[in-house]
Amino acid sequence: MPSESLLPNAIGALVDDGIHITWRLSNETTSLSYICWPAATEEVSHIPYHSIVWCSPVADTEDVFEISYVTLISKLHKMKLIFVQLSEAGYQSSERCASQILSAAYTGSFHQPRILLLLNTKGGKGDGAAIYKSQIEPILRAARTQFTCIETTHSKHAMQIGQEVDISKYDIVACCSGDGIPHEFINGLYKRQDSADAFNKLAVTQLPCGSGNAFSLSTYGTCDSGLATLEMLKLSTMKMDVMLLQQRDNTFLSFLSQAYGAIADSDIGTEHLRWMGPVRFELGLAYKVFTKARYPCDLYVKYAIENKQQIKDHFRLYNKYQDSKVTTEVLEVTSEELRSKYPSITSSIPDDWKALPSQEMDNLSIFYVGNMPYVLTDAQFFPAAIPDDGCMDLLLFNSKMSVLDYTNLLLNVSNGGHVHHDEVRHAKVTAYRLVPRVDPKHHYISIDGESFPVEPIQVEVLPKVLTVLLKDKSYVETRFGEH
Ligand SMILES: Nc1ncnc2c1ncn2[C@@H]1O[C@H](COP(=O)(O)OP(=O)(O)OP(=O)(O)O)[C@@H](O)[C@H]1O
């Protein structure tokens, strides 16, 4: 036993899902007024195993442990250290007790993964460096992970890193950024000679520091970088579909979305209003709705599921199947599977692709294709998206709707209800070709939130390519199954 002056004032008991804490009463602690342990500022009563990132016995004690865990501090998730006297420790060695706590804390995830962080200090509101220092780095240090942080210095830097990174040195590449850096990094991996090995070896994730954080919202359910860092250390890997794009002579990958029409113009077309914050997007979109902006195009698709009821059945079946999935095996992608299966964008349309009716496409307002459910906090644009069903979700909105109907529809995006409206076409597709018919000088195509020329694109799903970190092998829950 340590001398009384070394006793912490927290006493812990191991329970099913964590450590139950009781605090010594003040009259008992009066003799401890000079204890050398950090005082608790907020007295927790329970530390879930899931929030613990480290536990080790304190030298020269039998039953006192240092426990690092992530908790809410002033509305943000941050690292906290506590010293606890554990009643169980007397029954077994303190090392065994610590390792029992660590294995409960890290069920199914990497233990101390080697992490490469790509930090964009210029993303979002420009506070990436501050978020990294206050929320991300302290958790990684406490968890005793090996990590290296590289600051991106210019556009396409993350792509260059993806092309050159030594894949044997890391397990996870975490983009401390918006969605632009993972887009670049994944495309860097795609350009490598050993791209299949790179996609199999490295898990790619996002610790949100940008204005668009769809990756983190869809996989971790949060825009809080501290919570995302904790989840990164806790979740298990699985393979996610990506989308292969052709435009002109270029072939590249998209992991998130492609937009043309009102969404693309409201996002990229309002870059000059960046100072307004996220509201610039909503104002841009409201303007397009009120002016009934039209974005004519030709669209050809290879349907996987065309009917909305069948999409619901597919979604329910997938979730049922996921619940019974016990395997942790992650299948590996081959270099053959990274190649296009279809004729190139300059060839004629394959016979089994269908042309969308020209009347519908002449009056198109929004073309939006996605592979992840959340695009913004409170925007479940693709609520039926599934990480590895080999499909992309296609959404088409028509400009002929009344302003009232359109406004109602957009208000429903927050709960994913918009996809059930009769005015919205929702289908699961495996490939498509989009041929815009607008003046390219005044409009945009957005791919993963980045600007691309307004020219034809052809896109197909490459199933199970990207290694990501997901809870229970699924994206975070949406409300799609409820409708
Ligand atoms: N040091 C840098 N200076 C300027 N641009 C950079 C730098 N590092 C990366 N970039 C570029 O910043 C862009 C946006 O990055 P990111 O996605 O991290 O932030 P974001 O705020 O979500 O972005 P956006 O809303 O502009 O897409 C990327 O296209 C990337 O090429």
Short mmCIF file of C-alpha atoms and ligand atoms in Angstrom, two decimals:
data_model
loop_
_atom_site.label_atom_id
_atom_site.label_comp_id
_atom_site.label_asym_id
_atom_site.label_seq_id
_atom_site.Cartn_x
_atom_site.Cartn_y
_atom_site.Cartn_z
CA MET A 1 0.00 0.00 0.00
CA PRO A 2 1.24 3.51 -0.71
CA SER A 3 1.41 5.81 2.25
CA GLU A 4 -1.85 7.60 2.92
CA SER A 5 -0.46 10.83 1.51
CA LEU A 6 -0.11 9.04 -1.85
CA LEU A 7 -3.66 7.71 -2.05
CA PRO A 8 -5.84 9.17 -4.81
CA ASN A 9 -9.26 10.37 -3.76
CA ALA A 10 -11.04 8.24 -6.40
CA ILE A 11 -11.88 4.62 -5.67
CA GLY A 12 -12.83 2.43 -8.63
CA ALA A 13 -14.73 -0.81 -9.03
CA LEU A 14 -14.81 -2.73 -12.32
CA VAL A 15 -18.35 -3.24 -13.59
CA ASP A 16 -19.66 -4.76 -16.85
CA ASP A 17 -19.27 -1.71 -19.08
CA GLY A 18 -16.63 0.35 -17.30
CA ILE A 19 -15.25 1.57 -14.01
CA HIS A 20 -17.58 2.81 -11.30
CA ILE A 21 -15.96 5.64 -9.31
CA THR A 22 -16.68 6.72 -5.77
CA TRP A 23 -14.97 9.67 -4.15
CA ARG A 24 -13.54 9.77 -0.64
CA LEU A 25 -15.63 12.00 1.60
CA SER A 26 -14.18 15.38 2.42
CA ASN A 27 -13.56 14.56 6.11
CA GLU A 28 -11.60 11.51 4.96
CA THR A 29 -9.67 13.60 2.48
CA THR A 30 -8.67 16.32 4.91
CA SER A 31 -5.49 14.41 5.68
CA LEU A 32 -4.95 14.21 1.90
CA SER A 33 -4.98 17.91 1.33
CA TYR A 34 -1.35 17.63 0.24
CA ILE A 35 -1.80 14.53 -1.97
CA CYS A 36 0.46 14.47 -4.98
CA TRP A 37 -2.28 13.31 -7.37
CA PRO A 38 -3.94 15.71 -9.80
CA ALA A 39 -7.22 16.82 -8.28
CA ALA A 40 -10.41 15.94 -10.13
CA THR A 41 -12.09 19.03 -11.52
CA GLU A 42 -15.32 17.32 -12.57
CA GLU A 43 -16.18 14.31 -10.45
CA VAL A 44 -17.13 11.44 -12.75
CA SER A 45 -19.03 8.51 -11.35
CA HIS A 46 -18.60 6.13 -14.26
CA ILE A 47 -15.89 5.76 -16.90
CA PRO A 48 -17.10 3.56 -19.78
CA TYR A 49 -14.46 1.19 -21.15
CA HIS A 50 -15.15 2.66 -24.59
CA SER A 51 -13.81 6.06 -23.51
CA ILE A 52 -10.62 4.68 -21.91
CA VAL A 53 -7.49 4.96 -24.07
CA TRP A 54 -4.87 3.91 -21.54
CA CYS A 55 -4.49 2.25 -18.15
CA SER A 56 -1.31 1.36 -16.28
CA PRO A 57 -0.38 0.61 -12.67
CA VAL A 58 1.41 3.37 -10.83
CA ALA A 59 4.93 2.38 -9.76
CA ASP A 60 5.44 1.58 -6.06
CA THR A 61 1.74 0.99 -5.51
CA GLU A 62 -0.26 -2.25 -5.53
CA ASP A 63 -3.68 -1.01 -6.47
CA VAL A 64 -3.39 2.52 -7.83
CA PHE A 65 -3.83 3.02 -11.59
CA GLU A 66 -3.37 5.84 -14.02
CA ILE A 67 -6.35 5.92 -16.38
CA SER A 68 -6.58 8.17 -19.45
CA TYR A 69 -10.02 8.63 -20.93
CA VAL A 70 -11.85 10.93 -23.29
CA THR A 71 -14.70 13.00 -21.95
CA LEU A 72 -16.71 16.16 -22.65
CA ILE A 73 -14.95 19.23 -21.30
CA SER A 74 -16.64 22.56 -22.10
CA LYS A 75 -18.69 20.99 -24.93
CA LEU A 76 -15.68 19.34 -26.66
CA HIS A 77 -14.27 15.85 -26.24
CA LYS A 78 -10.81 16.01 -24.69
CA MET A 79 -8.28 13.87 -22.82
CA LYS A 80 -8.50 13.51 -19.07
CA LEU A 81 -6.21 11.71 -16.66
CA ILE A 82 -7.39 10.22 -13.39
CA PHE A 83 -5.63 8.24 -10.64
CA VAL A 84 -7.84 5.55 -9.17
CA GLN A 85 -7.45 3.03 -6.38
CA LEU A 86 -9.02 -0.19 -7.70
CA SER A 87 -10.50 -2.54 -5.16
CA GLU A 88 -10.10 -5.61 -7.48
CA ALA A 89 -6.39 -5.15 -7.89
CA GLY A 90 -5.56 -6.92 -4.64
CA TYR A 91 -6.89 -10.21 -6.05
CA GLN A 92 -4.53 -10.32 -9.05
CA SER A 93 -1.33 -8.66 -10.16
CA SER A 94 -1.72 -4.99 -11.03
CA GLU A 95 -0.31 -5.68 -14.55
CA ARG A 96 -3.06 -8.27 -15.13
CA CYS A 97 -5.68 -5.87 -13.90
CA ALA A 98 -4.43 -3.11 -16.26
CA SER A 99 -4.35 -5.48 -19.22
CA GLN A 100 -7.89 -6.67 -18.42
CA ILE A 101 -9.05 -3.04 -18.50
CA LEU A 102 -7.18 -2.38 -21.77
CA SER A 103 -8.66 -5.40 -23.51
CA ALA A 104 -12.15 -4.31 -22.45
CA ALA A 105 -11.31 -0.82 -23.73
CA TYR A 106 -10.04 -1.97 -27.12
CA THR A 107 -12.38 -4.81 -28.13
CA GLY A 108 -12.07 -5.43 -31.86
CA SER A 109 -9.83 -2.47 -32.71
CA PHE A 110 -6.16 -1.91 -33.42
CA HIS A 111 -3.95 -1.85 -30.35
CA GLN A 112 -1.67 1.15 -30.55
CA PRO A 113 -1.88 1.57 -34.34
CA ARG A 114 0.83 3.45 -36.20
CA ILE A 115 -0.83 6.58 -37.54
CA LEU A 116 0.10 9.10 -40.21
CA LEU A 117 -1.80 12.37 -39.73
CA LEU A 118 -2.26 14.82 -42.60
CA LEU A 119 -3.08 18.22 -41.14
CA ASN A 120 -4.56 20.97 -43.31
CA THR A 121 -4.13 24.11 -41.21
CA LYS A 122 -5.86 26.13 -43.95
CA GLY A 123 -9.09 24.07 -44.08
CA GLY A 124 -12.44 25.13 -42.59
CA LYS A 125 -12.13 28.23 -40.41
CA GLY A 126 -8.34 27.84 -40.36
CA ASP A 127 -8.32 26.39 -36.84
CA GLY A 128 -7.02 22.91 -37.77
CA ALA A 129 -3.73 23.45 -35.92
CA ALA A 130 -5.52 24.51 -32.72
CA ILE A 131 -7.91 21.53 -32.90
CA TYR A 132 -4.98 19.20 -33.46
CA LYS A 133 -3.06 20.53 -30.44
CA SER A 134 -5.98 20.67 -28.03
CA GLN A 135 -8.02 17.59 -28.95
CA ILE A 136 -6.24 15.15 -31.28
CA GLU A 137 -2.59 15.02 -30.21
CA PRO A 138 -3.23 14.67 -26.42
CA ILE A 139 -5.41 11.59 -27.03
CA LEU A 140 -2.85 9.95 -29.31
CA ARG A 141 -0.06 10.59 -26.78
CA ALA A 142 -2.11 9.24 -23.90
CA ALA A 143 -2.96 6.12 -25.93
CA ARG A 144 0.79 5.54 -26.51
CA THR A 145 0.25 5.36 -30.29
CA GLN A 146 3.13 5.95 -32.65
CA PHE A 147 2.19 8.85 -34.87
CA THR A 148 3.68 11.25 -37.37
CA CYS A 149 1.98 14.48 -38.39
CA ILE A 150 2.61 16.16 -41.74
CA GLU A 151 1.13 19.59 -42.45
CA THR A 152 -0.09 19.96 -46.02
CA THR A 153 1.57 22.99 -47.57
CA HIS A 154 -0.27 23.29 -50.87
CA SER A 155 -3.15 22.01 -52.97
CA LYS A 156 -2.58 18.38 -54.10
CA HIS A 157 0.10 17.87 -51.42
CA ALA A 158 -1.97 15.05 -49.88
CA MET A 159 -2.14 13.36 -53.29
CA GLN A 160 1.65 13.46 -53.54
CA ILE A 161 1.91 11.97 -50.04
CA GLY A 162 -0.48 9.19 -51.08
CA GLN A 163 1.74 8.38 -54.04
CA GLU A 164 4.94 8.33 -52.02
CA VAL A 165 4.07 7.11 -48.52
CA ASP A 166 5.85 3.99 -47.24
CA ILE A 167 2.81 1.80 -46.64
CA SER A 168 4.72 -0.59 -44.39
CA LYS A 169 5.21 2.18 -41.78
CA TYR A 170 1.55 2.90 -40.95
CA ASP A 171 -1.79 1.25 -40.18
CA ILE A 172 -4.02 4.32 -40.38
CA VAL A 173 -3.84 7.57 -42.34
CA ALA A 174 -5.99 10.19 -40.58
CA CYS A 175 -6.82 13.37 -42.45
CA CYS A 176 -7.16 16.26 -39.97
CA SER A 177 -9.07 18.29 -42.52
CA GLY A 178 -12.29 18.57 -44.48
CA ASP A 179 -13.26 16.08 -47.18
CA GLY A 180 -10.77 17.51 -49.69
CA ILE A 181 -7.64 15.94 -48.14
CA PRO A 182 -9.02 12.35 -48.02
CA HIS A 183 -10.12 12.84 -51.65
CA GLU A 184 -6.57 13.84 -52.60
CA PHE A 185 -4.87 11.16 -50.49
CA ILE A 186 -7.07 8.33 -51.82
CA ASN A 187 -6.30 9.48 -55.36
CA GLY A 188 -2.60 9.47 -54.53
CA LEU A 189 -2.93 5.83 -53.44
CA TYR A 190 -4.83 5.09 -56.66
CA LYS A 191 -1.96 6.40 -58.80
CA ARG A 192 0.61 4.03 -57.27
CA GLN A 193 1.97 0.93 -58.98
CA ASP A 194 1.08 -1.04 -55.84
CA SER A 195 -2.31 0.64 -55.35
CA ALA A 196 -4.16 -2.57 -54.36
CA ASP A 197 -1.55 -3.27 -51.64
CA ALA A 198 -1.83 0.32 -50.44
CA PHE A 199 -5.64 0.14 -50.20
CA ASN A 200 -5.35 -3.16 -48.31
CA LYS A 201 -2.62 -2.03 -45.94
CA LEU A 202 -3.84 1.43 -44.91
CA ALA A 203 -7.12 2.39 -43.29
CA VAL A 204 -8.08 5.95 -44.27
CA THR A 205 -10.11 8.17 -41.97
CA GLN A 206 -10.93 11.78 -41.16
CA LEU A 207 -10.55 13.71 -37.93
CA PRO A 208 -12.80 16.67 -38.74
CA CYS A 209 -11.04 20.03 -39.12
CA GLY A 210 -12.70 21.39 -42.28
CA SER A 211 -15.93 22.93 -43.44
CA GLY A 212 -17.20 19.73 -45.07
CA ASN A 213 -16.71 16.73 -42.75
CA ALA A 214 -19.02 14.14 -44.32
CA PHE A 215 -16.49 11.32 -43.86
CA SER A 216 -16.38 11.72 -40.08
CA LEU A 217 -20.11 12.40 -39.77
CA SER A 218 -20.95 9.22 -41.69
CA THR A 219 -18.42 6.92 -40.03
CA TYR A 220 -18.11 8.31 -36.48
CA GLY A 221 -21.35 10.34 -36.28
CA THR A 222 -19.57 13.46 -35.12
CA CYS A 223 -17.85 16.70 -36.11
CA ASP A 224 -16.00 16.77 -32.79
CA SER A 225 -12.37 15.87 -33.50
CA GLY A 226 -11.73 14.57 -29.97
CA LEU A 227 -14.60 12.10 -30.22
CA ALA A 228 -13.54 11.12 -33.76
CA THR A 229 -9.98 10.46 -32.50
CA LEU A 230 -11.36 8.20 -29.76
CA GLU A 231 -13.54 6.33 -32.27
CA MET A 232 -10.58 5.94 -34.62
CA LEU A 233 -8.74 4.07 -31.87
CA LYS A 234 -11.77 1.94 -31.04
CA LEU A 235 -13.49 0.86 -34.24
CA SER A 236 -12.62 -2.02 -36.51
CA THR A 237 -11.66 -1.98 -40.18
CA MET A 238 -13.78 -2.92 -43.11
CA LYS A 239 -13.82 -2.39 -46.86
CA MET A 240 -15.95 0.35 -48.38
CA ASP A 241 -16.99 0.85 -52.01
CA VAL A 242 -15.49 3.76 -53.95
CA MET A 243 -16.52 5.33 -57.26
CA LEU A 244 -14.28 5.37 -60.32
CA LEU A 245 -14.66 8.49 -62.46
CA GLN A 246 -13.71 9.24 -66.01
CA GLN A 247 -13.63 12.79 -67.34
CA ARG A 248 -11.78 13.60 -70.58
CA ASP A 249 -8.61 11.45 -70.41
CA ASN A 250 -8.54 11.41 -66.61
CA THR A 251 -9.49 8.53 -64.38
CA PHE A 252 -9.74 9.08 -60.63
CA LEU A 253 -11.65 8.07 -57.51
CA SER A 254 -14.46 9.67 -55.54
CA PHE A 255 -15.26 8.34 -52.07
CA LEU A 256 -18.18 10.60 -51.19
CA SER A 257 -20.31 12.27 -53.86
CA GLN A 258 -20.77 13.89 -57.23
CA ALA A 259 -23.08 16.87 -57.66
CA TYR A 260 -24.33 18.87 -60.63
CA GLY A 261 -27.01 21.58 -60.59
CA ALA A 262 -28.29 23.49 -57.57
CA ILE A 263 -26.17 21.61 -54.97
CA ALA A 264 -22.88 22.03 -56.85
CA ASP A 265 -23.55 25.69 -57.66
CA SER A 266 -24.59 26.42 -54.05
CA ASP A 267 -21.44 24.81 -52.69
CA ILE A 268 -18.62 25.64 -55.07
CA GLY A 269 -20.35 28.62 -56.68
CA THR A 270 -20.47 30.42 -53.30
CA GLU A 271 -16.77 30.00 -52.41
CA HIS A 272 -16.40 33.81 -52.59
CA LEU A 273 -18.91 34.00 -49.69
CA ARG A 274 -16.78 31.71 -47.50
CA TRP A 275 -16.67 34.42 -44.78
CA MET A 276 -20.38 33.76 -44.16
CA GLY A 277 -19.68 30.24 -42.90
CA PRO A 278 -21.91 27.24 -43.70
CA VAL A 279 -24.98 29.46 -44.15
CA ARG A 280 -23.60 30.47 -47.56
CA PHE A 281 -24.59 27.03 -48.87
CA GLU A 282 -28.16 27.27 -47.57
CA LEU A 283 -28.60 30.79 -48.94
CA GLY A 284 -27.19 29.69 -52.30
CA LEU A 285 -29.60 26.75 -52.43
CA ALA A 286 -32.61 28.88 -51.38
CA TYR A 287 -31.80 31.26 -54.23
CA LYS A 288 -31.74 28.38 -56.74
CA VAL A 289 -35.10 27.10 -55.45
CA PHE A 290 -36.81 30.51 -55.64
CA THR A 291 -35.49 31.23 -59.12
CA LYS A 292 -36.42 27.67 -60.27
CA ALA A 293 -32.93 27.24 -61.73
CA ARG A 294 -32.78 24.45 -64.36
CA TYR A 295 -29.74 22.36 -65.21
CA PRO A 296 -30.46 20.40 -68.39
CA CYS A 297 -28.38 17.31 -69.07
CA ASP A 298 -28.46 13.80 -70.53
CA LEU A 299 -28.19 10.95 -68.08
CA TYR A 300 -27.69 7.22 -68.70
CA VAL A 301 -27.67 4.78 -65.81
CA LYS A 302 -27.11 1.14 -65.05
CA TYR A 303 -29.71 0.47 -62.41
CA ALA A 304 -29.18 -1.91 -59.53
CA ILE A 305 -32.51 -1.04 -57.83
CA GLU A 306 -34.93 1.31 -59.55
CA ASN A 307 -37.93 0.99 -57.26
CA LYS A 308 -38.19 2.81 -53.90
CA GLN A 309 -39.93 -0.06 -52.09
CA GLN A 310 -37.16 -2.42 -53.23
CA ILE A 311 -34.54 0.02 -51.88
CA LYS A 312 -36.26 -0.16 -48.47
CA ASP A 313 -36.25 -3.98 -48.61
CA HIS A 314 -32.57 -3.97 -49.62
CA PHE A 315 -31.70 -1.65 -46.73
CA ARG A 316 -33.58 -3.73 -44.16
CA LEU A 317 -32.06 -6.96 -45.42
CA TYR A 318 -28.56 -5.50 -45.26
CA ASN A 319 -28.99 -4.35 -41.66
CA LYS A 320 -30.43 -7.71 -40.65
CA TYR A 321 -27.50 -9.45 -42.26
CA GLN A 322 -25.04 -7.08 -40.55
CA ASP A 323 -26.48 -7.93 -37.13
CA SER A 324 -25.68 -11.59 -37.65
CA LYS A 325 -22.25 -10.91 -39.15
CA VAL A 326 -19.64 -12.08 -36.69
CA THR A 327 -16.58 -12.32 -38.90
CA THR A 328 -13.89 -9.68 -38.53
CA GLU A 329 -12.18 -10.80 -41.72
CA VAL A 330 -11.46 -7.97 -44.18
CA LEU A 331 -11.28 -9.15 -47.78
CA GLU A 332 -8.43 -7.81 -49.87
CA VAL A 333 -8.92 -5.95 -53.14
CA THR A 334 -6.88 -7.02 -56.20
CA SER A 335 -5.35 -4.73 -58.84
CA GLU A 336 -7.76 -6.22 -61.39
CA GLU A 337 -10.70 -5.01 -59.29
CA LEU A 338 -9.41 -1.44 -59.43
CA ARG A 339 -9.91 -1.27 -63.23
CA SER A 340 -13.00 -0.08 -65.07
CA LYS A 341 -15.43 -2.78 -66.22
CA TYR A 342 -17.13 -0.59 -68.82
CA PRO A 343 -16.30 0.95 -72.21
CA SER A 344 -14.59 4.34 -71.85
CA ILE A 345 -16.45 7.65 -71.71
CA THR A 346 -15.78 8.24 -75.42
CA SER A 347 -17.47 4.94 -76.42
CA SER A 348 -21.18 4.52 -77.03
CA ILE A 349 -23.46 3.81 -74.05
CA PRO A 350 -23.63 0.08 -73.09
CA ASP A 351 -26.90 -1.61 -74.14
CA ASP A 352 -28.03 -2.40 -70.60
CA TRP A 353 -27.83 1.25 -69.42
CA LYS A 354 -31.08 3.24 -69.55
CA ALA A 355 -31.48 6.85 -70.71
CA LEU A 356 -33.53 8.99 -68.31
CA PRO A 357 -36.55 10.68 -70.00
CA SER A 358 -35.50 13.93 -71.69
CA GLN A 359 -38.54 15.78 -70.27
CA GLU A 360 -37.25 15.05 -66.75
CA MET A 361 -33.65 15.87 -67.57
CA ASP A 362 -34.54 19.16 -69.33
CA ASN A 363 -35.98 20.42 -66.06
CA LEU A 364 -33.45 18.99 -63.64
CA SER A 365 -32.69 21.03 -60.56
CA ILE A 366 -30.42 18.71 -58.52
CA PHE A 367 -28.30 15.78 -59.61
CA TYR A 368 -26.62 14.25 -56.59
CA VAL A 369 -24.94 10.83 -56.30
CA GLY A 370 -23.44 9.64 -53.03
CA ASN A 371 -21.90 6.81 -51.15
CA MET A 372 -22.10 8.07 -47.54
CA PRO A 373 -25.27 9.06 -45.65
CA TYR A 374 -24.36 12.40 -44.08
CA VAL A 375 -23.02 15.32 -46.11
CA LEU A 376 -23.37 17.96 -43.38
CA THR A 377 -24.41 17.85 -39.71
CA ASP A 378 -28.20 17.52 -39.89
CA ALA A 379 -28.19 16.61 -43.59
CA GLN A 380 -28.85 12.91 -44.23
CA PHE A 381 -28.81 13.38 -47.99
CA PHE A 382 -28.23 9.69 -48.74
CA PRO A 383 -29.96 7.96 -45.83
CA ALA A 384 -30.04 4.60 -47.65
CA ALA A 385 -26.30 4.56 -48.43
CA ILE A 386 -24.58 1.30 -47.46
CA PRO A 387 -20.77 1.06 -47.29
CA ASP A 388 -20.31 -2.13 -49.29
CA ASP A 389 -23.46 -2.97 -51.28
CA GLY A 390 -21.74 -2.29 -54.63
CA CYS A 391 -24.17 0.60 -55.36
CA MET A 392 -24.27 4.39 -55.37
CA ASP A 393 -27.43 6.27 -54.40
CA LEU A 394 -28.75 8.53 -57.19
CA LEU A 395 -31.05 11.45 -56.34
CA LEU A 396 -32.75 13.69 -58.93
CA PHE A 397 -34.89 16.72 -58.05
CA ASN A 398 -37.09 18.44 -60.60
CA SER A 399 -37.28 22.25 -60.92
CA LYS A 400 -41.01 22.06 -61.85
CA MET A 401 -42.03 21.65 -58.19
CA SER A 402 -43.77 24.54 -56.45
CA VAL A 403 -41.49 26.59 -54.20
CA LEU A 404 -43.52 25.40 -51.21
CA ASP A 405 -43.11 21.71 -52.12
CA TYR A 406 -39.42 22.23 -52.79
CA THR A 407 -38.91 24.00 -49.47
CA ASN A 408 -40.72 21.20 -47.62
CA LEU A 409 -38.61 18.67 -49.37
CA LEU A 410 -35.36 20.38 -48.39
CA LEU A 411 -36.51 20.73 -44.79
CA ASN A 412 -36.87 16.95 -44.76
CA VAL A 413 -33.20 16.43 -45.67
CA SER A 414 -32.36 16.75 -41.97
CA ASN A 415 -34.15 13.44 -41.25
CA GLY A 416 -33.57 11.80 -44.64
CA GLY A 417 -37.31 11.96 -45.40
CA HIS A 418 -36.80 13.78 -48.74
CA VAL A 419 -36.01 10.52 -50.58
CA HIS A 420 -39.57 9.30 -50.00
CA HIS A 421 -41.22 12.28 -51.73
CA ASP A 422 -42.85 11.49 -55.08
CA GLU A 423 -41.04 14.41 -56.72
CA VAL A 424 -37.63 12.91 -55.95
CA ARG A 425 -36.19 10.11 -58.02
CA HIS A 426 -34.13 7.79 -55.82
CA ALA A 427 -32.37 4.75 -57.23
CA LYS A 428 -29.40 2.53 -56.50
CA VAL A 429 -27.11 2.45 -59.53
CA THR A 430 -23.82 0.76 -60.34
CA ALA A 431 -22.75 3.10 -63.16
CA TYR A 432 -23.87 6.24 -65.01
CA ARG A 433 -22.84 8.79 -67.59
CA LEU A 434 -23.82 12.44 -67.12
CA VAL A 435 -23.61 14.87 -70.05
CA PRO A 436 -24.29 18.44 -68.84
CA ARG A 437 -26.05 20.88 -71.19
CA VAL A 438 -25.28 24.23 -69.50
CA ASP A 439 -22.75 27.00 -70.05
CA PRO A 440 -19.61 25.55 -68.39
CA LYS A 441 -18.28 29.03 -67.58
CA HIS A 442 -21.06 29.76 -65.08
CA HIS A 443 -21.67 26.41 -63.44
CA TYR A 444 -19.90 23.65 -61.51
CA ILE A 445 -19.51 19.93 -61.03
CA SER A 446 -18.55 19.04 -57.49
CA ILE A 447 -16.75 15.78 -56.72
CA ASP A 448 -16.24 15.06 -53.02
CA GLY A 449 -16.81 18.80 -52.52
CA GLU A 450 -13.99 19.79 -54.91
CA SER A 451 -14.55 21.72 -58.16
CA PHE A 452 -14.27 19.91 -61.52
CA PRO A 453 -14.91 21.09 -65.12
CA VAL A 454 -18.54 21.05 -66.32
CA GLU A 455 -17.96 18.29 -68.86
CA PRO A 456 -19.29 14.74 -69.24
CA ILE A 457 -18.43 12.30 -66.46
CA GLN A 458 -18.79 8.54 -66.37
CA VAL A 459 -18.83 6.86 -62.99
CA GLU A 460 -18.92 3.24 -61.81
CA VAL A 461 -18.73 1.57 -58.40
CA LEU A 462 -15.57 -0.32 -57.47
CA PRO A 463 -16.80 -2.57 -54.68
CA LYS A 464 -14.91 -2.99 -51.40
CA VAL A 465 -11.74 -1.02 -52.16
CA LEU A 466 -11.11 1.49 -49.39
CA THR A 467 -10.25 0.28 -45.88
CA VAL A 468 -12.15 2.42 -43.37
CA LEU A 469 -13.00 2.27 -39.66
CA LEU A 470 -16.65 1.58 -38.88
CA LYS A 471 -18.72 0.60 -35.89
CA ASP A 472 -20.48 -2.76 -36.39
CA LYS A 473 -19.44 -2.66 -40.06
CA SER A 474 -22.05 0.00 -40.81
CA TYR A 475 -22.30 3.74 -41.30
CA VAL A 476 -23.84 5.64 -38.42
CA GLU A 477 -27.59 5.15 -38.20
CA THR A 478 -29.97 7.15 -40.34
CA ARG A 479 -33.75 7.29 -40.14
CA PHE A 480 -34.27 5.54 -43.49
CA GLY A 481 -35.46 2.28 -41.95
CA GLU A 482 -38.13 4.10 -39.91
CA HIS A 483 -40.17 5.39 -42.85
N1 LIG B 1 -1.39 24.59 -46.96
C1 LIG B 1 -2.40 24.71 -47.81
N2 LIG B 1 -2.70 25.91 -48.38
C2 LIG B 1 -3.74 26.06 -49.22
N3 LIG B 1 -4.56 25.05 -49.59
C3 LIG B 1 -4.33 23.84 -49.06
C4 LIG B 1 -3.24 23.62 -48.15
N4 LIG B 1 -3.27 22.32 -47.77
C5 LIG B 1 -4.31 21.76 -48.45
N5 LIG B 1 -4.94 22.67 -49.22
C6 LIG B 1 -6.14 22.51 -50.06
O1 LIG B 1 -7.30 22.84 -49.29
C7 LIG B 1 -8.43 22.26 -49.91
C8 LIG B 1 -9.57 22.04 -48.92
O2 LIG B 1 -9.16 21.23 -47.90
P1 LIG B 1 -10.11 20.55 -46.82
O3 LIG B 1 -11.05 19.67 -47.45
O4 LIG B 1 -9.21 20.06 -45.78
O5 LIG B 1 -10.89 21.76 -46.13
P2 LIG B 1 -12.37 22.28 -46.20
O6 LIG B 1 -12.45 23.50 -45.38
O7 LIG B 1 -13.37 21.26 -45.90
O8 LIG B 1 -12.43 22.63 -47.67
P3 LIG B 1 -13.40 23.12 -48.74
O9 LIG B 1 -14.66 23.52 -48.08
O10 LIG B 1 -12.63 24.24 -49.36
O11 LIG B 1 -13.52 21.92 -49.66
C9 LIG B 1 -7.94 20.99 -50.58
O12 LIG B 1 -8.34 21.03 -51.92
C10 LIG B 1 -6.41 21.08 -50.49
O13 LIG B 1 -5.79 20.89 -51.74
#
